[in-house]
mmCIF file of C-alpha atoms and ligand atoms in Angstrom:
data_model
loop_
_atom_site.group_PDB
_atom_site.id
_atom_site.type_symbol
_atom_site.label_atom_id
_atom_site.label_comp_id
_atom_site.label_asym_id
_atom_site.label_seq_id
_atom_site.Cartn_x
_atom_site.Cartn_y
_atom_site.Cartn_z
ATOM 1 C CA MET K 1 0.000 0.000 0.000
ATOM 2 C CA GLN K 2 1.181 3.485 -0.863
ATOM 3 C CA ILE K 3 -0.226 6.491 0.955
ATOM 4 C CA MET K 4 -0.201 9.829 -0.833
ATOM 5 C CA LEU K 5 -0.694 13.238 0.705
ATOM 6 C CA ALA K 6 -3.327 15.090 -1.323
ATOM 7 C CA PRO K 7 -2.741 18.457 -2.946
ATOM 8 C CA MET K 8 -4.758 21.132 -1.138
ATOM 9 C CA GLU K 9 -4.530 24.695 -2.356
ATOM 10 C CA GLY K 10 -4.008 27.112 0.512
ATOM 11 C CA VAL K 11 -3.603 24.283 3.031
ATOM 12 C CA VAL K 12 -1.010 21.684 2.037
ATOM 13 C CA ASP K 13 1.908 23.908 1.090
ATOM 14 C CA ALA K 14 5.609 23.168 1.529
ATOM 15 C CA PRO K 15 5.661 23.781 5.324
ATOM 16 C CA MET K 16 2.635 21.478 5.775
ATOM 17 C CA ARG K 17 4.204 18.813 3.526
ATOM 18 C CA ASP K 18 7.359 19.079 5.582
ATOM 19 C CA PHE K 19 5.421 18.787 8.844
ATOM 20 C CA LEU K 20 3.303 15.804 7.820
ATOM 21 C CA THR K 21 6.068 13.881 6.099
ATOM 22 C CA GLN K 22 8.294 14.339 9.172
ATOM 23 C CA ILE K 23 5.551 12.708 11.236
ATOM 24 C CA GLY K 24 5.600 9.996 8.618
ATOM 25 C CA GLY K 25 3.639 7.365 6.769
ATOM 26 C CA TYR K 26 3.532 9.140 3.395
ATOM 27 C CA ASP K 27 5.039 7.872 0.162
ATOM 28 C CA ARG K 28 4.436 10.934 -1.956
ATOM 29 C CA CYS K 29 3.113 14.484 -1.990
ATOM 30 C CA VAL K 30 1.659 16.663 -4.731
ATOM 31 C CA THR K 31 1.944 20.455 -4.849
ATOM 32 C CA GLU K 32 -0.994 22.821 -4.898
ATOM 33 C CA PHE K 33 -2.074 23.348 -8.497
ATOM 34 C CA ILE K 34 -0.208 25.737 -10.747
ATOM 35 C CA ARG K 35 -2.761 27.288 -13.058
ATOM 36 C CA VAL K 36 -1.600 27.277 -16.669
ATOM 37 C CA VAL K 37 -3.208 29.576 -19.225
ATOM 38 C CA ASP K 38 -1.053 30.053 -22.293
ATOM 39 C CA ASN K 39 2.400 31.001 -21.075
ATOM 40 C CA THR K 40 5.339 29.042 -19.716
ATOM 41 C CA TYR K 41 6.133 30.149 -16.208
ATOM 42 C CA PRO K 42 9.588 31.340 -15.202
ATOM 43 C CA ASP K 43 11.581 29.071 -12.896
ATOM 44 C CA HIS K 44 10.803 31.021 -9.734
ATOM 45 C CA VAL K 45 7.100 30.178 -10.042
ATOM 46 C CA PHE K 46 7.841 26.447 -9.955
ATOM 47 C CA SER K 47 10.178 26.997 -7.009
ATOM 48 C CA ARG K 48 7.509 28.964 -5.166
ATOM 49 C CA PHE K 49 5.009 26.119 -5.476
ATOM 50 C CA CYS K 50 7.633 23.457 -4.980
ATOM 51 C CA PRO K 51 10.555 24.744 -2.882
ATOM 52 C CA GLU K 52 11.528 21.080 -2.597
ATOM 53 C CA LEU K 53 13.018 21.429 -6.122
ATOM 54 C CA ALA K 54 16.066 22.800 -4.301
ATOM 55 C CA THR K 55 16.435 19.506 -2.435
ATOM 56 C CA GLY K 56 16.054 17.001 -5.244
ATOM 57 C CA GLY K 57 12.267 17.314 -5.362
ATOM 58 C CA ARG K 58 11.871 15.751 -1.920
ATOM 59 C CA THR K 59 10.724 16.966 1.463
ATOM 60 C CA ALA K 60 13.277 17.039 4.292
ATOM 61 C CA ALA K 61 11.984 13.602 5.287
ATOM 62 C CA GLY K 62 12.889 12.355 1.790
ATOM 63 C CA VAL K 63 9.360 12.029 0.402
ATOM 64 C CA PRO K 64 9.033 12.834 -3.339
ATOM 65 C CA VAL K 65 6.876 15.780 -4.359
ATOM 66 C CA HIS K 66 5.154 15.850 -7.748
ATOM 67 C CA ILE K 67 4.146 19.130 -9.357
ATOM 68 C CA GLN K 68 0.497 19.614 -10.234
ATOM 69 C CA LEU K 69 -0.632 21.625 -13.267
ATOM 70 C CA LEU K 70 -4.164 22.756 -14.021
ATOM 71 C CA GLY K 71 -5.276 24.004 -17.410
ATOM 72 C CA SER K 72 -6.824 23.014 -20.701
ATOM 73 C CA ASN K 73 -4.395 24.234 -23.349
ATOM 74 C CA PRO K 74 -2.376 21.142 -24.350
ATOM 75 C CA GLU K 75 0.612 23.094 -25.694
ATOM 76 C CA ALA K 76 0.891 25.326 -22.637
ATOM 77 C CA MET K 77 0.421 22.380 -20.285
ATOM 78 C CA ALA K 78 3.150 20.503 -22.159
ATOM 79 C CA SER K 79 5.626 23.370 -22.089
ATOM 80 C CA ASN K 80 5.100 23.946 -18.366
ATOM 81 C CA ALA K 81 5.418 20.235 -17.663
ATOM 82 C CA ARG K 82 8.657 20.168 -19.657
ATOM 83 C CA GLN K 83 9.978 23.103 -17.667
ATOM 84 C CA ALA K 84 8.982 21.538 -14.339
ATOM 85 C CA ALA K 85 10.716 18.300 -15.302
ATOM 86 C CA LYS K 86 13.804 20.219 -16.396
ATOM 87 C CA LEU K 87 13.897 21.850 -12.970
ATOM 88 C CA GLY K 88 13.887 18.425 -11.352
ATOM 89 C CA ALA K 89 10.219 17.671 -10.648
ATOM 90 C CA LEU K 90 9.973 13.981 -9.804
ATOM 91 C CA GLY K 91 6.556 13.705 -11.449
ATOM 92 C CA ILE K 92 3.811 15.748 -13.078
ATOM 93 C CA ASP K 93 0.195 15.533 -12.002
ATOM 94 C CA ILE K 94 -2.672 17.002 -14.008
ATOM 95 C CA ASN K 95 -5.657 18.386 -12.119
ATOM 96 C CA PHE K 96 -9.036 17.452 -13.605
ATOM 97 C CA GLY K 97 -10.819 17.605 -10.281
ATOM 98 C CA CYS K 98 -10.956 21.205 -9.132
ATOM 99 C CA PRO K 99 -14.598 22.274 -8.657
ATOM 100 C CA SER K 100 -13.885 26.001 -8.278
ATOM 101 C CA LYS K 101 -16.209 28.213 -10.327
ATOM 102 C CA THR K 102 -13.435 30.562 -11.366
ATOM 103 C CA VAL K 103 -11.273 27.693 -12.545
ATOM 104 C CA ASN K 104 -14.139 25.858 -14.274
ATOM 105 C CA GLN K 105 -15.353 28.977 -16.087
ATOM 106 C CA ARG K 106 -11.958 29.139 -17.717
ATOM 107 C CA ASP K 107 -12.129 25.493 -18.752
ATOM 108 C CA GLY K 108 -9.792 24.135 -16.126
ATOM 109 C CA GLY K 109 -10.042 21.477 -13.430
ATOM 110 C CA SER K 110 -13.167 19.334 -13.397
ATOM 111 C CA ALA K 111 -14.706 21.249 -16.345
ATOM 112 C CA VAL K 112 -12.400 19.285 -18.650
ATOM 113 C CA LEU K 113 -14.067 16.038 -17.501
ATOM 114 C CA ARG K 114 -16.945 17.021 -19.819
ATOM 115 C CA GLU K 115 -14.605 16.665 -22.789
ATOM 116 C CA PRO K 116 -12.794 13.326 -22.616
ATOM 117 C CA ALA K 117 -11.138 13.863 -26.010
ATOM 118 C CA ARG K 118 -9.619 17.072 -24.709
ATOM 119 C CA MET K 119 -8.387 15.278 -21.598
ATOM 120 C CA THR K 120 -6.579 12.808 -23.823
ATOM 121 C CA ARG K 121 -5.002 15.611 -25.873
ATOM 122 C CA ILE K 122 -3.747 17.359 -22.738
ATOM 123 C CA LEU K 123 -2.381 14.178 -21.178
ATOM 124 C CA CYS K 124 -0.722 12.988 -24.403
ATOM 125 C CA ALA K 125 0.917 16.392 -24.857
ATOM 126 C CA VAL K 126 2.249 16.326 -21.298
ATOM 127 C CA ARG K 127 3.354 12.684 -21.518
ATOM 128 C CA ASP K 128 5.255 13.454 -24.741
ATOM 129 C CA ALA K 129 6.830 16.593 -23.290
ATOM 130 C CA VAL K 130 8.599 15.070 -20.318
ATOM 131 C CA PRO K 131 11.269 12.361 -20.151
ATOM 132 C CA ALA K 132 9.980 8.789 -20.152
ATOM 133 C CA ASP K 133 11.208 8.276 -16.595
ATOM 134 C CA THR K 134 9.193 11.236 -15.276
ATOM 135 C CA PRO K 135 5.832 9.822 -14.238
ATOM 136 C CA VAL K 136 2.715 11.624 -15.417
ATOM 137 C CA SER K 137 -0.492 11.173 -13.451
ATOM 138 C CA ALA K 138 -3.981 12.629 -13.492
ATOM 139 C CA LYS K 139 -6.324 13.442 -10.649
ATOM 140 C CA ILE K 140 -9.973 13.187 -11.610
ATOM 141 C CA ARG K 141 -13.455 12.982 -10.149
ATOM 142 C CA LEU K 142 -16.165 10.504 -11.172
ATOM 143 C CA GLY K 143 -17.641 13.082 -13.519
ATOM 144 C CA TYR K 144 -18.829 16.657 -13.735
ATOM 145 C CA GLU K 145 -22.621 16.654 -13.337
ATOM 146 C CA HIS K 146 -23.018 12.921 -12.785
ATOM 147 C CA ALA K 147 -21.000 9.728 -12.727
ATOM 148 C CA ASP K 148 -22.523 8.360 -15.970
ATOM 149 C CA ASP K 149 -19.555 9.793 -17.853
ATOM 150 C CA PHE K 150 -17.032 7.866 -15.796
ATOM 151 C CA SER K 151 -16.534 5.104 -18.387
ATOM 152 C CA ALA K 152 -15.776 7.661 -21.106
ATOM 153 C CA ILE K 153 -13.369 9.443 -18.770
ATOM 154 C CA ILE K 154 -11.551 6.199 -18.008
ATOM 155 C CA ALA K 155 -11.334 5.432 -21.735
ATOM 156 C CA ALA K 156 -9.751 8.864 -22.260
ATOM 157 C CA ILE K 157 -7.193 8.119 -19.556
ATOM 158 C CA LYS K 158 -6.433 4.759 -21.148
ATOM 159 C CA ARG K 159 -5.784 6.333 -24.559
ATOM 160 C CA SER K 160 -3.394 8.868 -23.056
ATOM 161 C CA GLY K 161 -0.783 6.376 -21.872
ATOM 162 C CA ILE K 162 -0.184 8.124 -18.539
ATOM 163 C CA ASP K 163 1.400 6.267 -15.663
ATOM 164 C CA GLU K 164 -1.045 6.612 -12.793
ATOM 165 C CA LEU K 165 -4.518 7.832 -11.922
ATOM 166 C CA CYS K 166 -5.990 9.200 -8.720
ATOM 167 C CA VAL K 167 -9.778 9.214 -8.421
ATOM 168 C CA HIS K 168 -11.562 11.489 -5.974
ATOM 169 C CA ALA K 169 -14.658 9.320 -5.663
ATOM 170 C CA ARG K 170 -17.253 12.035 -6.185
ATOM 171 C CA THR K 171 -18.501 14.168 -9.051
ATOM 172 C CA LYS K 172 -17.881 17.888 -9.302
ATOM 173 C CA LYS K 173 -21.519 18.382 -8.361
ATOM 174 C CA HIS K 174 -21.019 16.430 -5.133
ATOM 175 C CA GLY K 175 -18.368 18.956 -4.106
ATOM 176 C CA TYR K 176 -16.873 17.736 -0.836
ATOM 177 C CA LYS K 177 -20.071 16.368 0.695
ATOM 178 C CA PRO K 178 -20.008 12.836 2.087
ATOM 179 C CA PRO K 179 -20.277 10.092 1.083
ATOM 180 C CA ALA K 180 -17.518 9.221 -1.350
ATOM 181 C CA TYR K 181 -18.467 6.526 -3.855
ATOM 182 C CA TRP K 182 -15.443 4.253 -3.517
ATOM 183 C CA THR K 183 -17.097 1.301 -5.283
ATOM 184 C CA ARG K 184 -17.246 3.333 -8.513
ATOM 185 C CA VAL K 185 -13.446 3.522 -8.581
ATOM 186 C CA ALA K 186 -13.263 -0.249 -9.085
ATOM 187 C CA GLU K 187 -14.237 0.298 -12.725
ATOM 188 C CA ALA K 188 -11.056 2.310 -13.289
ATOM 189 C CA ARG K 189 -9.049 -0.474 -11.680
ATOM 190 C CA GLN K 190 -10.659 -3.011 -13.992
ATOM 191 C CA GLN K 191 -10.221 -0.999 -17.178
ATOM 192 C CA LEU K 192 -6.753 0.435 -16.681
ATOM 193 C CA GLY K 193 -3.462 -1.360 -16.432
ATOM 194 C CA ILE K 194 -1.897 1.416 -14.340
ATOM 195 C CA PRO K 195 -1.940 2.048 -10.586
ATOM 196 C CA VAL K 196 -5.179 3.676 -9.460
ATOM 197 C CA ILE K 197 -5.328 5.574 -6.178
ATOM 198 C CA VAL K 198 -8.595 6.007 -4.310
ATOM 199 C CA ASN K 199 -9.257 9.364 -2.663
ATOM 200 C CA GLY K 200 -12.078 11.014 -0.756
ATOM 201 C CA GLU K 201 -13.540 10.894 2.738
ATOM 202 C CA ILE K 202 -10.825 8.822 4.398
ATOM 203 C CA TRP K 203 -10.549 10.107 7.963
ATOM 204 C CA THR K 204 -9.875 6.886 9.891
ATOM 205 C CA PRO K 205 -8.070 3.556 9.446
ATOM 206 C CA ALA K 206 -11.481 1.855 9.165
ATOM 207 C CA GLN K 207 -12.441 4.142 6.272
ATOM 208 C CA ALA K 208 -9.075 3.491 4.634
ATOM 209 C CA ARG K 209 -9.743 -0.229 4.828
ATOM 210 C CA GLN K 210 -13.248 0.168 3.442
ATOM 211 C CA ALA K 211 -12.144 2.505 0.631
ATOM 212 C CA ARG K 212 -9.441 0.046 -0.440
ATOM 213 C CA SER K 213 -11.762 -2.897 -0.266
ATOM 214 C CA GLU K 214 -14.652 -1.264 -2.155
ATOM 215 C CA SER K 215 -12.468 0.345 -4.811
ATOM 216 C CA THR K 216 -10.106 -2.649 -5.057
ATOM 217 C CA CYS K 217 -7.262 -0.088 -5.026
ATOM 218 C CA GLN K 218 -4.033 -0.813 -3.181
ATOM 219 C CA ASP K 219 -3.160 2.828 -2.744
ATOM 220 C CA ILE K 220 -4.907 5.738 -1.092
ATOM 221 C CA MET K 221 -4.641 9.512 -0.985
ATOM 222 C CA LEU K 222 -5.441 11.482 2.173
ATOM 223 C CA GLY K 223 -6.526 15.118 2.094
ATOM 224 C CA ARG K 224 -8.477 16.782 4.886
ATOM 225 C CA GLY K 225 -8.043 13.714 7.093
ATOM 226 C CA ALA K 226 -4.273 14.169 6.972
ATOM 227 C CA VAL K 227 -4.489 17.784 8.097
ATOM 228 C CA ALA K 228 -6.993 16.974 10.855
ATOM 229 C CA TYR K 229 -5.120 13.905 12.068
ATOM 230 C CA PRO K 230 -1.386 14.356 11.525
ATOM 231 C CA ASP K 231 -0.461 10.736 12.286
ATOM 232 C CA LEU K 232 -3.356 9.210 10.313
ATOM 233 C CA ALA K 233 -1.040 7.673 7.695
ATOM 234 C CA ARG K 234 1.027 5.998 10.408
ATOM 235 C CA HIS K 235 -2.112 4.717 12.074
ATOM 236 C CA ILE K 236 -3.436 3.300 8.784
ATOM 237 C CA ARG K 237 -0.118 1.566 8.110
ATOM 238 C CA ALA K 238 0.017 0.052 11.575
ATOM 239 C CA GLU K 239 -3.513 -1.317 11.245
ATOM 240 C CA ASP K 240 -2.729 -2.676 7.823
ATOM 241 C CA ALA K 241 0.271 -4.498 9.261
ATOM 242 C CA GLY K 242 -1.855 -5.877 12.099
ATOM 243 C CA GLU K 243 0.078 -3.866 14.685
ATOM 244 C CA SER K 244 -1.458 -1.929 17.523
ATOM 245 C CA TYR K 245 -1.035 1.821 17.339
ATOM 246 C CA MET K 246 -1.263 4.495 19.989
ATOM 247 C CA PRO K 247 -2.245 7.720 18.211
ATOM 248 C CA MET K 248 -0.331 10.832 19.189
ATOM 249 C CA ALA K 249 -2.074 12.585 22.057
ATOM 250 C CA TRP K 250 -3.185 16.199 21.769
ATOM 251 C CA PRO K 251 -0.364 17.657 23.917
ATOM 252 C CA VAL K 252 2.185 16.122 21.532
ATOM 253 C CA ILE K 253 0.305 17.367 18.469
ATOM 254 C CA ALA K 254 -0.296 20.768 20.070
ATOM 255 C CA ASP K 255 3.391 21.209 20.764
ATOM 256 C CA LYS K 256 4.305 20.280 17.191
ATOM 257 C CA VAL K 257 1.655 22.598 15.761
ATOM 258 C CA TYR K 258 2.877 25.419 17.974
ATOM 259 C CA GLN K 259 6.488 24.893 16.893
ATOM 260 C CA GLN K 260 5.394 24.766 13.270
ATOM 261 C CA ALA K 261 3.411 27.990 13.675
ATOM 262 C CA LEU K 262 6.436 29.616 15.284
ATOM 263 C CA THR K 263 8.606 28.635 12.331
ATOM 264 C CA LEU K 264 5.965 29.966 9.938
ATOM 265 C CA HIS K 265 5.862 33.172 11.947
ATOM 266 C CA GLN K 266 9.617 33.549 11.565
ATOM 267 C CA THR K 267 9.594 32.866 7.827
ATOM 268 C CA MET K 268 6.197 34.189 6.699
ATOM 269 C CA PRO K 269 4.911 36.437 9.503
ATOM 270 C CA ARG K 270 1.907 37.839 7.634
ATOM 271 C CA TYR K 271 0.607 34.435 6.802
ATOM 272 C CA ALA K 272 1.288 32.488 9.994
ATOM 273 C CA GLY K 273 -1.708 33.716 12.009
ATOM 274 C CA MET K 274 -4.321 32.935 9.384
ATOM 275 C CA ARG K 275 -2.783 29.573 8.517
ATOM 276 C CA THR K 276 -2.534 28.514 12.134
ATOM 277 C CA LYS K 277 -6.191 29.335 12.770
ATOM 278 C CA GLN K 278 -7.201 27.448 9.647
ATOM 279 C CA TRP K 279 -5.207 24.451 10.817
ATOM 280 C CA LEU K 280 -6.743 24.537 14.295
ATOM 281 C CA ARG K 281 -10.161 24.391 12.596
ATOM 282 C CA TYR K 282 -9.141 21.211 10.792
ATOM 283 C CA LEU K 283 -7.620 19.725 13.959
ATOM 284 C CA SER K 284 -10.846 20.505 15.851
ATOM 285 C CA GLN K 285 -12.538 17.752 13.889
ATOM 286 C CA ARG K 286 -10.493 15.231 15.828
ATOM 287 C CA TYR K 287 -9.266 16.980 18.959
ATOM 288 C CA PRO K 288 -11.761 18.917 21.112
ATOM 289 C CA GLU K 289 -8.757 20.682 22.662
ATOM 290 C CA ALA K 290 -7.923 22.170 19.263
ATOM 291 C CA GLN K 291 -11.368 23.742 19.174
ATOM 292 C CA ALA K 292 -10.751 25.229 22.621
ATOM 293 C CA THR K 293 -7.400 26.597 21.468
ATOM 294 C CA PHE K 294 -9.045 28.017 18.357
ATOM 295 C CA GLU K 295 -11.648 29.789 20.479
ATOM 296 C CA ARG K 296 -8.857 31.350 22.538
ATOM 297 C CA VAL K 297 -6.845 32.630 19.601
ATOM 298 C CA LYS K 298 -9.447 33.339 16.928
ATOM 299 C CA ARG K 299 -9.717 37.061 17.606
ATOM 300 C CA HIS K 300 -6.019 37.579 16.944
ATOM 301 C CA LYS K 301 -4.761 38.352 13.477
ATOM 302 C CA THR K 302 -1.074 37.552 13.782
ATOM 303 C CA PHE K 303 0.641 34.599 15.382
ATOM 304 C CA GLU K 304 2.577 37.063 17.553
ATOM 305 C CA ASP K 305 -0.731 38.143 19.120
ATOM 306 C CA MET K 306 -1.966 34.567 19.366
ATOM 307 C CA ARG K 307 1.010 33.340 21.358
ATOM 308 C CA GLY K 308 -0.104 34.752 24.707
ATOM 309 C CA SER K 309 -3.550 33.147 24.568
ATOM 310 C CA TRP K 310 -2.181 29.887 23.252
ATOM 311 C CA CYS K 311 0.407 29.526 26.022
ATOM 312 C CA GLU K 312 -2.085 30.606 28.676
ATOM 313 C CA TYR K 313 -4.333 27.760 27.546
ATOM 314 C CA SER K 314 -1.556 25.172 27.426
ATOM 315 C CA ALA K 315 -0.184 26.082 30.857
HETATM 316 C C1 LIG I 401 -9.061 23.370 0.659
HETATM 317 C C2 LIG I 401 -8.855 22.345 -0.423
HETATM 318 C C3 LIG I 401 -7.950 22.588 -1.438
HETATM 319 C C4 LIG I 401 -7.749 21.641 -2.459
HETATM 320 N N1 LIG I 401 -6.819 21.890 -3.438
HETATM 321 C C5 LIG I 401 -6.579 20.949 -4.391
HETATM 322 C C6 LIG I 401 -5.558 21.138 -5.375
HETATM 323 O O1 LIG I 401 -4.827 22.138 -5.389
HETATM 324 N N2 LIG I 401 -5.407 20.158 -6.303
HETATM 325 C C7 LIG I 401 -6.179 19.028 -6.317
HETATM 326 O O2 LIG I 401 -6.005 18.169 -7.180
HETATM 327 N N3 LIG I 401 -7.115 18.820 -5.383
HETATM 328 C C8 LIG I 401 -7.327 19.739 -4.425
HETATM 329 N N4 LIG I 401 -8.259 19.499 -3.457
HETATM 330 C C9 LIG I 401 -8.948 18.196 -3.417
HETATM 331 C C10 LIG I 401 -8.183 17.212 -2.511
HETATM 332 O O3 LIG I 401 -6.923 16.903 -3.054
HETATM 333 C C11 LIG I 401 -8.974 15.903 -2.329
HETATM 334 O O4 LIG I 401 -9.182 15.335 -3.595
HETATM 335 C C12 LIG I 401 -10.317 16.129 -1.653
HETATM 336 O O5 LIG I 401 -10.192 16.973 -0.528
HETATM 337 C C13 LIG I 401 -10.938 14.791 -1.224
HETATM 338 O O6 LIG I 401 -10.086 14.118 -0.338
HETATM 339 P P1 LIG I 401 -10.334 14.146 1.256
HETATM 340 O O7 LIG I 401 -11.769 13.743 1.471
HETATM 341 O O8 LIG I 401 -9.334 13.161 1.794
HETATM 342 O O9 LIG I 401 -10.104 15.552 1.708
HETATM 343 C C14 LIG I 401 -8.485 20.431 -2.451
HETATM 344 C C15 LIG I 401 -9.399 20.195 -1.414
HETATM 345 C C16 LIG I 401 -9.592 21.127 -0.412
HETATM 346 C C17 LIG I 401 -10.582 20.829 0.695
#
């Protein structure tokens, strides 16, 4: 079983990838999407999304990071993929799952699922543009309006010759609302001779087991569950190996989150406060103490201001 950390724009950035891969259990990460229109980005843009390019395309814990591109112009997608590979990206992932209105209105993300032939053109162009040993993957949903188009989407993937597919087991219309339809992913497994990764609504080891069983996929991708439960991947692995696992207790997590926020504050002071509050909201889904901490710090804008209330609570 491989466990991937999902791309999450505005949430899973390089510091979060570093944090979660240090805790462990992940085999691979994907960057937030880089939106491609018709130009080829200069190198610094790729480095901004993927600072890990400076360290061989891996996080400090040694986990490979693939670069994700989003767009619908095959030539521009190909030239950006080529550039990313030249800069050392260890893989290229194409986003056909984003439900955002702004992105979809400009024909990107999940909007492309409505045009399987276009998906194939984009994927073929990207596959041709990068060296054969640079894996190209796609991240899709079951469809745009409904899942009836899933077979045509899978056929488009098959024609493209890409190396791997990740399926977020919902349509664009489903958004992020539970449930995820893991059983539907089994069709992709049956039709494609490439690894298929199941994604969506995996928050616990039991859900990981069920998602793998229903989808018949070996591999999984964790998004919000990973942010809410930093040692979820380790817990899933332990269960899979039949070992008992003692999840990290809140004081351990809280200390790590605090240290991470402090580092963010030192490197990106304007952004640390907002990001830390956002993270506490995710963590609140698992740890009631995170909710209490959030309530204490929510009125503060910067992490500097938050520190007093945070420490007061922890003491
Ligand atoms: C805030 C947020 C940002 C996301 N950004 C991206 C993105 O940049 N690229 C992408 O392919 N998917 C993105 N996704 C989708 C996730 O990768 C994942 O497919 C989805 O959250 C379902 O998995 P989960 O139920 O484990 O969270 C995003 C999801 C969320 C909630």
